[in-house]
PDB file of C-alpha atoms in Angstrom:
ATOM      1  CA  UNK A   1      -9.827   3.826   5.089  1.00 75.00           C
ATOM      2  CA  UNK A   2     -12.655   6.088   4.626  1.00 84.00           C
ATOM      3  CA  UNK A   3     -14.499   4.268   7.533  1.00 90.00           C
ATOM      4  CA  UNK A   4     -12.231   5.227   9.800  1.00 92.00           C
ATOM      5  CA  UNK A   5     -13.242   9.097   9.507  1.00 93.00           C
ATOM      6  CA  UNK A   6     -16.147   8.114  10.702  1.00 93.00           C
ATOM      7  CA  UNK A   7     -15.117   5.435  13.599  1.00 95.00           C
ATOM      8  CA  UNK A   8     -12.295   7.362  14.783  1.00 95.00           C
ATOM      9  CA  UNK A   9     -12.020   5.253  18.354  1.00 97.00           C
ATOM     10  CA  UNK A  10     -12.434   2.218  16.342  1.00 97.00           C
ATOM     11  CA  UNK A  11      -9.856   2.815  14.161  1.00 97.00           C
ATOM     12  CA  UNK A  12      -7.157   3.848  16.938  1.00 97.00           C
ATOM     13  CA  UNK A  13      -8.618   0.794  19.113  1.00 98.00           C
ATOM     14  CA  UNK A  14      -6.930  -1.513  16.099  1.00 97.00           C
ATOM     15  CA  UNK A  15      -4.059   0.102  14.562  1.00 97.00           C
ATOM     16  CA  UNK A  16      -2.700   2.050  18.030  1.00 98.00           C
ATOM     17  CA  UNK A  17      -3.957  -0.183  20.315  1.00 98.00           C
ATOM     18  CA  UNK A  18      -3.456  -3.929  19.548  1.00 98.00           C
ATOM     19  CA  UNK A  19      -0.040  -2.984  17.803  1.00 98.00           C
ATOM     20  CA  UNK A  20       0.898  -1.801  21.389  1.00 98.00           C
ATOM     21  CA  UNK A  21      -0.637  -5.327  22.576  1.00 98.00           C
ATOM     22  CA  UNK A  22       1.461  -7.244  19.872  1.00 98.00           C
ATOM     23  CA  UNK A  23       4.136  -4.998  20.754  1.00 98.00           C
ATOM     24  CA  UNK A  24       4.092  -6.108  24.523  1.00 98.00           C
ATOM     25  CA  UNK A  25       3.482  -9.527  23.938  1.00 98.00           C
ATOM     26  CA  UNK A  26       6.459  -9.754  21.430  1.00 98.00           C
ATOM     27  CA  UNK A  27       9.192  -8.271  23.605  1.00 98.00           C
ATOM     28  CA  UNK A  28       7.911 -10.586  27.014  1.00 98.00           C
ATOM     29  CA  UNK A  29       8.396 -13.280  24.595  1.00 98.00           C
ATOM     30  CA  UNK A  30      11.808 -12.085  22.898  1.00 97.00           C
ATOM     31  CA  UNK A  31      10.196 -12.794  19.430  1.00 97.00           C
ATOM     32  CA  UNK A  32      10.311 -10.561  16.248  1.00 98.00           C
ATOM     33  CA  UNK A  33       7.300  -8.146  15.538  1.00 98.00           C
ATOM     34  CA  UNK A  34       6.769  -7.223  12.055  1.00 98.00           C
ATOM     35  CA  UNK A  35       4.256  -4.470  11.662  1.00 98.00           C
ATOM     36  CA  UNK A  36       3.012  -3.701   8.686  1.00 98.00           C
ATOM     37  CA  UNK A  37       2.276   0.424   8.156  1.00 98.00           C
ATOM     38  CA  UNK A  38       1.255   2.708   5.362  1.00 98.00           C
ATOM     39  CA  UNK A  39       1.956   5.432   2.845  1.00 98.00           C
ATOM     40  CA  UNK A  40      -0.221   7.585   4.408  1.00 97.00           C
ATOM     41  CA  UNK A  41       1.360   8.822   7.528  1.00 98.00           C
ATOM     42  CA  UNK A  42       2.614  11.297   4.798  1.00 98.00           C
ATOM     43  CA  UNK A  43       1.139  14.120   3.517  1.00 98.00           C
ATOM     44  CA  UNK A  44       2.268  14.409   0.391  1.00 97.00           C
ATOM     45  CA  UNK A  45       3.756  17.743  -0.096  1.00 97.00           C
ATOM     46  CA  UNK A  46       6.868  16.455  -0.714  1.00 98.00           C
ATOM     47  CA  UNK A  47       8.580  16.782  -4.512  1.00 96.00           C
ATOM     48  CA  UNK A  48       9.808  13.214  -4.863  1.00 97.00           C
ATOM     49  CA  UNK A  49       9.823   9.704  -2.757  1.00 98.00           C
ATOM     50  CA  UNK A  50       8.891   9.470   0.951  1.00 98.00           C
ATOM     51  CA  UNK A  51      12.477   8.348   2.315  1.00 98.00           C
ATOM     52  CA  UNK A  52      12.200   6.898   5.941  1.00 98.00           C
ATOM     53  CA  UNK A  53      13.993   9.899   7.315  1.00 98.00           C
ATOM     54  CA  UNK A  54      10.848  11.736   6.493  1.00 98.00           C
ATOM     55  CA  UNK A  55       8.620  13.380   9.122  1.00 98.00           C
ATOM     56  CA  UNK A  56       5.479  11.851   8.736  1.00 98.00           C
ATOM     57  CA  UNK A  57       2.419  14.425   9.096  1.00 98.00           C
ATOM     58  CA  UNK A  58      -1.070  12.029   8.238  1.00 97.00           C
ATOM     59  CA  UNK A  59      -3.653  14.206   6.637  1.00 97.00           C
ATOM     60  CA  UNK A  60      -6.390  11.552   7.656  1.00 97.00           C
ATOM     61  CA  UNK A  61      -7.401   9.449  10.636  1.00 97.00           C
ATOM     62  CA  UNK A  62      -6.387   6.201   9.010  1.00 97.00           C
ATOM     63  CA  UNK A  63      -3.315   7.388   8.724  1.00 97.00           C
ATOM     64  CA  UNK A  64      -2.890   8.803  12.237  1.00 98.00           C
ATOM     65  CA  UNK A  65      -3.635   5.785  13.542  1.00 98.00           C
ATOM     66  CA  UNK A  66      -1.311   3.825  11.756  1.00 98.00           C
ATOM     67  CA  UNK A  67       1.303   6.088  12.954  1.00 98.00           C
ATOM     68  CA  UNK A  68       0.608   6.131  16.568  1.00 98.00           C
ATOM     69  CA  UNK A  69       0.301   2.413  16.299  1.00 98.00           C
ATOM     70  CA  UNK A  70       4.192   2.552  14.685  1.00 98.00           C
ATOM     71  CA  UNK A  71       5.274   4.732  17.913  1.00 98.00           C
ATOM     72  CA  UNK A  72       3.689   2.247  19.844  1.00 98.00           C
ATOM     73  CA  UNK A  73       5.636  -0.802  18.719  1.00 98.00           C
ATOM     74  CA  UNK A  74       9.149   1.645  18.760  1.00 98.00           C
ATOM     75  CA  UNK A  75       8.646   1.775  22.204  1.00 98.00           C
ATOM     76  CA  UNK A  76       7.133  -1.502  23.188  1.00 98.00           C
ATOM     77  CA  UNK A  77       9.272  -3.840  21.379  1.00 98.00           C
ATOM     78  CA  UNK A  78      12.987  -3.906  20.585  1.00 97.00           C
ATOM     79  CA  UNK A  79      13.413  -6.801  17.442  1.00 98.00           C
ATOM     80  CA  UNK A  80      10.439  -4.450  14.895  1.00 98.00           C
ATOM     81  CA  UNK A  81      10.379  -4.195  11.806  1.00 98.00           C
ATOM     82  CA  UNK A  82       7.849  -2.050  10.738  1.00 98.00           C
ATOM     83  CA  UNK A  83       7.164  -2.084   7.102  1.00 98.00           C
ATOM     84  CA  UNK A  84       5.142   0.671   4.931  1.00 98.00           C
ATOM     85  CA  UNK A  85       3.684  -0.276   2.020  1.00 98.00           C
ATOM     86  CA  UNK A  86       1.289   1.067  -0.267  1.00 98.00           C
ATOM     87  CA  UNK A  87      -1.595   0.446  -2.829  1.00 98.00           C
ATOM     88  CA  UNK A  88      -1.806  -3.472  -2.248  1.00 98.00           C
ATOM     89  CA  UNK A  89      -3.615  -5.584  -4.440  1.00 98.00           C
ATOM     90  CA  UNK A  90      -3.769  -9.586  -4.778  1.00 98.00           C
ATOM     91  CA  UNK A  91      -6.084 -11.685  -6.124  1.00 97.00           C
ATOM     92  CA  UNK A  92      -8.653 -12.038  -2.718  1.00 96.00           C
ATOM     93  CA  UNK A  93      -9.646  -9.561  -0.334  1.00 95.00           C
ATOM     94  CA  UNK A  94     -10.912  -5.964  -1.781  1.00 95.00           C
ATOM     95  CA  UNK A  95      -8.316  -3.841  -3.423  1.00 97.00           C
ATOM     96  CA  UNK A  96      -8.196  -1.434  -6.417  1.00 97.00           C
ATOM     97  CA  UNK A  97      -7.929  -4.160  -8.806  1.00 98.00           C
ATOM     98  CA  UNK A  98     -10.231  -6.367  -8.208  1.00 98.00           C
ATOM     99  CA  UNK A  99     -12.716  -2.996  -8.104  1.00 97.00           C
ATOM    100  CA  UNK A 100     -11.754  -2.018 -11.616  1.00 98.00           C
ATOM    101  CA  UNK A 101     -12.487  -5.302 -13.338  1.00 97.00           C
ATOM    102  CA  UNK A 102     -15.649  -5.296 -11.545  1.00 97.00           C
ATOM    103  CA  UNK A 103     -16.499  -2.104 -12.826  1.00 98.00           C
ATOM    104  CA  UNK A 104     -14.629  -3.154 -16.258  1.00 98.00           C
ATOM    105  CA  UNK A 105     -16.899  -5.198 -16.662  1.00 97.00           C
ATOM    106  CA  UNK A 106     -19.966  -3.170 -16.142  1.00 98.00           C
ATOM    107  CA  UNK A 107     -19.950   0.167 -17.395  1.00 97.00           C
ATOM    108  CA  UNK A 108     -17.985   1.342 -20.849  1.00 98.00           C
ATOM    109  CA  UNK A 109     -16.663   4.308 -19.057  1.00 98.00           C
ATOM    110  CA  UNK A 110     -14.624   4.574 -15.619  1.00 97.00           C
ATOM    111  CA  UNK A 111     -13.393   8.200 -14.225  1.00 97.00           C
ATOM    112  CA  UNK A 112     -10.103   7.245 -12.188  1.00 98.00           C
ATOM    113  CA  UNK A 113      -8.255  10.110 -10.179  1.00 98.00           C
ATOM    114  CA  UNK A 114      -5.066  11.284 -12.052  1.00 98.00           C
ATOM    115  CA  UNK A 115      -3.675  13.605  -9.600  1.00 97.00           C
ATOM    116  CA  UNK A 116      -2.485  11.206  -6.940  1.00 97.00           C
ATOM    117  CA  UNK A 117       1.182   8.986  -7.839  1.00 98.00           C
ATOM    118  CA  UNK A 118       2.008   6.247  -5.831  1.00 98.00           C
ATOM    119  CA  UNK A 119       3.168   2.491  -5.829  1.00 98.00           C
ATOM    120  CA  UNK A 120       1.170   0.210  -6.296  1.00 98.00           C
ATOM    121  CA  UNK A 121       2.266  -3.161  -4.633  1.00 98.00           C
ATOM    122  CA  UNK A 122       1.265  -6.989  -4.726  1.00 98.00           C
ATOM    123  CA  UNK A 123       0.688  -8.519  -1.416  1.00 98.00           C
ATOM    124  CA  UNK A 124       2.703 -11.494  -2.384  1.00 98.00           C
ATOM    125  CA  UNK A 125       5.746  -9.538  -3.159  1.00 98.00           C
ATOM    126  CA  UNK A 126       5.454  -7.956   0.019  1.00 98.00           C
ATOM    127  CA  UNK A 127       5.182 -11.207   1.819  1.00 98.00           C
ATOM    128  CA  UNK A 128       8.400 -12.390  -0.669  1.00 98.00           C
ATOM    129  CA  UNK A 129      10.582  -9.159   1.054  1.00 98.00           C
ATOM    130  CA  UNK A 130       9.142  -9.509   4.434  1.00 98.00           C
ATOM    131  CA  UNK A 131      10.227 -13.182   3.804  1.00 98.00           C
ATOM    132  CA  UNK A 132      14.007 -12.334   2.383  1.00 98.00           C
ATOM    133  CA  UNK A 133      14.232  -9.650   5.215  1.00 98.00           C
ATOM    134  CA  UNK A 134      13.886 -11.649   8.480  1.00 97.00           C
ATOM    135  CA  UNK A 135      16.728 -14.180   8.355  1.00 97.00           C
ATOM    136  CA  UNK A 136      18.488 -11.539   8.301  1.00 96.00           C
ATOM    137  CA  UNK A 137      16.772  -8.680  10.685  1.00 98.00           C
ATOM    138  CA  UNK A 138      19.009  -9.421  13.948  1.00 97.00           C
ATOM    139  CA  UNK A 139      20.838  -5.757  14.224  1.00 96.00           C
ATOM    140  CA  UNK A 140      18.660  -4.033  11.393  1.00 98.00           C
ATOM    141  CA  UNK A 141      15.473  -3.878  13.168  1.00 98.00           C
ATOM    142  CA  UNK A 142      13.858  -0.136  12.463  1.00 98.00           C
ATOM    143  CA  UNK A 143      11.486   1.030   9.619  1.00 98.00           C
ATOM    144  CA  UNK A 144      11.178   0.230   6.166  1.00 98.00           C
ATOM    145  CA  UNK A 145       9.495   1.295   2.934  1.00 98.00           C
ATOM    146  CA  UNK A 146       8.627  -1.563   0.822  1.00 98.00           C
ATOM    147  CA  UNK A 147       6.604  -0.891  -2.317  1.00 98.00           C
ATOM    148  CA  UNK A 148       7.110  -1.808  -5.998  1.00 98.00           C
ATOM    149  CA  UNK A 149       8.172   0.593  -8.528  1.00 98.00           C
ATOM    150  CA  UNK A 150       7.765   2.270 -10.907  1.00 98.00           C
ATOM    151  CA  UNK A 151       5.288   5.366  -9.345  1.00 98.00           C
ATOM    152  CA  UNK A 152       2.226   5.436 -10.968  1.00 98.00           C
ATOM    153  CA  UNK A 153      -1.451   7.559 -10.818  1.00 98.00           C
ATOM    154  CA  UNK A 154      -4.290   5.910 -10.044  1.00 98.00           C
ATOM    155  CA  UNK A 155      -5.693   6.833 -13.142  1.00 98.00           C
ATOM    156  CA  UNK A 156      -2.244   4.997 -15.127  1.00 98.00           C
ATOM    157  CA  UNK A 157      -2.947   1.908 -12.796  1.00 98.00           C
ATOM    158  CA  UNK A 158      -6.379   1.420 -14.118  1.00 98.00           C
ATOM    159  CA  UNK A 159      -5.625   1.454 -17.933  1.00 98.00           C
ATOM    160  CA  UNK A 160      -2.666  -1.072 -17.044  1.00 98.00           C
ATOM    161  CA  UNK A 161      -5.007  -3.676 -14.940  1.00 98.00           C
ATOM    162  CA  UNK A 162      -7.536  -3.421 -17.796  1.00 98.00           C
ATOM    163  CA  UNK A 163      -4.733  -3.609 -20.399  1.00 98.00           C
ATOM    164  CA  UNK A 164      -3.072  -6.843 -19.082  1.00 98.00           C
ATOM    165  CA  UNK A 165      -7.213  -7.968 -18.033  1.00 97.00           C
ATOM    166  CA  UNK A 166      -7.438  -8.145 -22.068  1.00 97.00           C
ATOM    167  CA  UNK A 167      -4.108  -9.441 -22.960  1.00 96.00           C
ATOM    168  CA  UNK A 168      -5.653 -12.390 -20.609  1.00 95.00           C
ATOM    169  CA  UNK A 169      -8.709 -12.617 -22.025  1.00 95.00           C
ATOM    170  CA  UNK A 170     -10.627 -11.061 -19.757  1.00 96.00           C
ATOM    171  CA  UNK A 171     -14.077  -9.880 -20.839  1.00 95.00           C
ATOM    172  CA  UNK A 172     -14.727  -6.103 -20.215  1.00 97.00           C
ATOM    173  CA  UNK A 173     -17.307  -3.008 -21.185  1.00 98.00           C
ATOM    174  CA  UNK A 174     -14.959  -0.578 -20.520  1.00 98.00           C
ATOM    175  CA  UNK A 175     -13.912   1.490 -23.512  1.00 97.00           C
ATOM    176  CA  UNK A 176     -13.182   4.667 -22.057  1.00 97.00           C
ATOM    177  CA  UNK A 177     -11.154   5.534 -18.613  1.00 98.00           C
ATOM    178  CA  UNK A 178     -11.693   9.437 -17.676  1.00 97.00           C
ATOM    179  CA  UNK A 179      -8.768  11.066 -16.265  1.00 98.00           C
ATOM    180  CA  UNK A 180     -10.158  13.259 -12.843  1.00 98.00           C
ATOM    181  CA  UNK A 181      -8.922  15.390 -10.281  1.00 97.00           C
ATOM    182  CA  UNK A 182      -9.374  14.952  -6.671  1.00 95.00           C
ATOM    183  CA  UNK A 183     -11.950  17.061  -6.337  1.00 94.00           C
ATOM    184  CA  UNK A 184     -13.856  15.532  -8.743  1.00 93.00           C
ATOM    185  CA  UNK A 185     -14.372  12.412  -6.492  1.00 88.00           C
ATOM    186  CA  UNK A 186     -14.467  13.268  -2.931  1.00 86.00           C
ATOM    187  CA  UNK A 187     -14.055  10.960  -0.358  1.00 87.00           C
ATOM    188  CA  UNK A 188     -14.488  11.304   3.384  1.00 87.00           C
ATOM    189  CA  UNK A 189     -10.785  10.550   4.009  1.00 88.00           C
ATOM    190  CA  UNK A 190      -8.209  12.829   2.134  1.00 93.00           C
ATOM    191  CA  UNK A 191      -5.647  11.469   0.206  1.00 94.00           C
ATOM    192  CA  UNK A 192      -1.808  12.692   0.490  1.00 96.00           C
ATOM    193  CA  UNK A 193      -1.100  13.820  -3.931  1.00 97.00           C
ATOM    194  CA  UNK A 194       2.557  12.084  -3.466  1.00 98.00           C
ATOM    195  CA  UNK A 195       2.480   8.591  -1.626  1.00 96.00           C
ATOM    196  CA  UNK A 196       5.830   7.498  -3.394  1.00 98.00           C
ATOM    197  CA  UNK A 197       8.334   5.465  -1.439  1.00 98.00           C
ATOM    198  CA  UNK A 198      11.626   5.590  -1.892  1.00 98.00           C
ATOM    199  CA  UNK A 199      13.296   2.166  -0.667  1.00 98.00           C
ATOM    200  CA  UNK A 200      16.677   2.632  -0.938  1.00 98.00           C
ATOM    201  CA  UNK A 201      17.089   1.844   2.486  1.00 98.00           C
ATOM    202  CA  UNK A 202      15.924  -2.096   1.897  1.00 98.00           C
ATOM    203  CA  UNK A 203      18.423  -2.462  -1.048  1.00 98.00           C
ATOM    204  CA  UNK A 204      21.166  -0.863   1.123  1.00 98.00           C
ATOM    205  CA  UNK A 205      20.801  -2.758   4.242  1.00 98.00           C
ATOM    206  CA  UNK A 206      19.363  -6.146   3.034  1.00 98.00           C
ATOM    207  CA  UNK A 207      20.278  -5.957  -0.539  1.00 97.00           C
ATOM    208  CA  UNK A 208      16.799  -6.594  -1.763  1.00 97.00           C
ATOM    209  CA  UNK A 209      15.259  -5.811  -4.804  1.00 96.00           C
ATOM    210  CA  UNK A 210      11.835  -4.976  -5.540  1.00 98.00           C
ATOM    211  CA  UNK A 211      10.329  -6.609  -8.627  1.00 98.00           C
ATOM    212  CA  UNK A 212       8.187  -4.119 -10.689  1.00 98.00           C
ATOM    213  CA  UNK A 213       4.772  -3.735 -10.103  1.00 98.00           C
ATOM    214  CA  UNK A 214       3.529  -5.427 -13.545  1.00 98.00           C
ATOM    215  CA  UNK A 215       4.704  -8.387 -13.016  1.00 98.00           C
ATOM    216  CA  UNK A 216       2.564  -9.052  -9.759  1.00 98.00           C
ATOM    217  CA  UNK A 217      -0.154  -7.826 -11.417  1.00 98.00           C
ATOM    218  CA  UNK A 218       0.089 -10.317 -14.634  1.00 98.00           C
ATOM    219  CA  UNK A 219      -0.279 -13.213 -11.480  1.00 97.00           C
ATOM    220  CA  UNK A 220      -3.138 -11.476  -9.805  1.00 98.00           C
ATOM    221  CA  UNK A 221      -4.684 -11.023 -13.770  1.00 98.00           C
ATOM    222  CA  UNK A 222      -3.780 -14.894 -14.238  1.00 96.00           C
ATOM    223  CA  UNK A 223      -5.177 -15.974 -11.394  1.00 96.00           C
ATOM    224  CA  UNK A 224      -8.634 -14.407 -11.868  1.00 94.00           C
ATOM    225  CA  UNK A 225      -8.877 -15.176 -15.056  1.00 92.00           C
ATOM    226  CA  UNK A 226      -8.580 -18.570 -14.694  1.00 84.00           C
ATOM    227  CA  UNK A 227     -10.949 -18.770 -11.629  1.00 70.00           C
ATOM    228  CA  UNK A 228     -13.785 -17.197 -13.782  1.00 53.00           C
ATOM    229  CA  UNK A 229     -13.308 -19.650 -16.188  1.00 46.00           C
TER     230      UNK A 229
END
């Protein structure tokens, strides 16, 4: 995310610009387009969860492009979905989780921001609602917020991965994780305080449930630690 402060065109070239291409493509073709969005086309101001009736107002470029590329695919394709999601972890790729057992591992104290709350959400359970939702999309197409409770800081994410990283017998340094403040750790993209998403709407209209959180990370925790074995 931070990269895109600093490759602006770049970052509107993917997330504006090929959604639009998807977009196009899909419609021609009369298939579905899901399009998968973000937390931060809000700028967290708000007191409480980021409905989808919310006006979205990105405080970054990341998320400005995500949002132009989710007004591109409203007006390119008819059968959308366009899912936001936040804080996604798994077990490849580079997320927050992975990070912190690397670190874990390598120093005895970690400072973690305290002051920003959102979801944090594992990419298969996103996959497992994204699943669930299209059988049964026909008619419902629109926006949805799709992230797994409960809300959480960054800073109460961290002691839980290396909590459950233990429980698992994961080796770690860490002894000591140092509650900070945003300004404490600056970063060339800003980050919205409140990223919470409220998905009432999914239960409502496709009578989904979420699962918590925990639970996807205990996998993502399994998984690792038997692959380092």
């Amino acid at each position: 995310m931070d990269r895109a402060e600093e490759e602006q065109a770049l970052a509107f070239a993917v997330n504006r610009n090929g959604a639009q291409n998807l977009a196009e493509t899909a419609e021609k073709a009369g298939a579905v387009l899901v399009h998968i969005s973000t937390d931060y086309v809000f700028d967290g101001t708000k007191e409480g969860p980021y409905t989808e009736e919310d006006a979205p107002n990105p405080i970054n470029v990341y998320g400005a492009s995500k949002l132009a590329g989710e007004e591109a695919v409203r007006k390119a394709c008819r059968r959308h979905l366009i899912v936001r999601t936040s804080w996604v972890f798994s077990a490849h790729g580079r997320n927050f989780v992975k990070t912190m057992l690397r670190l874990g591992k390598a120093r005895e104290e970690i400072a973690v921001v305290a002051d920003q709350v959102g979801k944090p959400t594992g990419a298969s359970e996103l996959a497992r609602v994204i699943w669930a939702m299209l059988p049964r999309a026909e008619g419902r197409w629109g926006t949805y917020h799709v992230a797994q409770p409960p809300a959480v800081s960054w800073h109460g994410f961290a002691e839980a991965i290396f909590a459950e990283a233990r429980r698992q017998g994961i080796a770690l340094a860490v002894r000591h994780v140092r509650a900070i403040v945003t300004k404490d750790y600056p970063t060339p993209a800003r980050r919205p305080a409140n990223s919470v998403l409220d998905c009432t709407k999914l239960a409502r209209v496709f009578g989904i449930q979420l699962t918590v959180w925990r639970q996807s990370l205990v996998k993502v925790l399994g998984y690792l630690a038997g692959t380092s074995n």
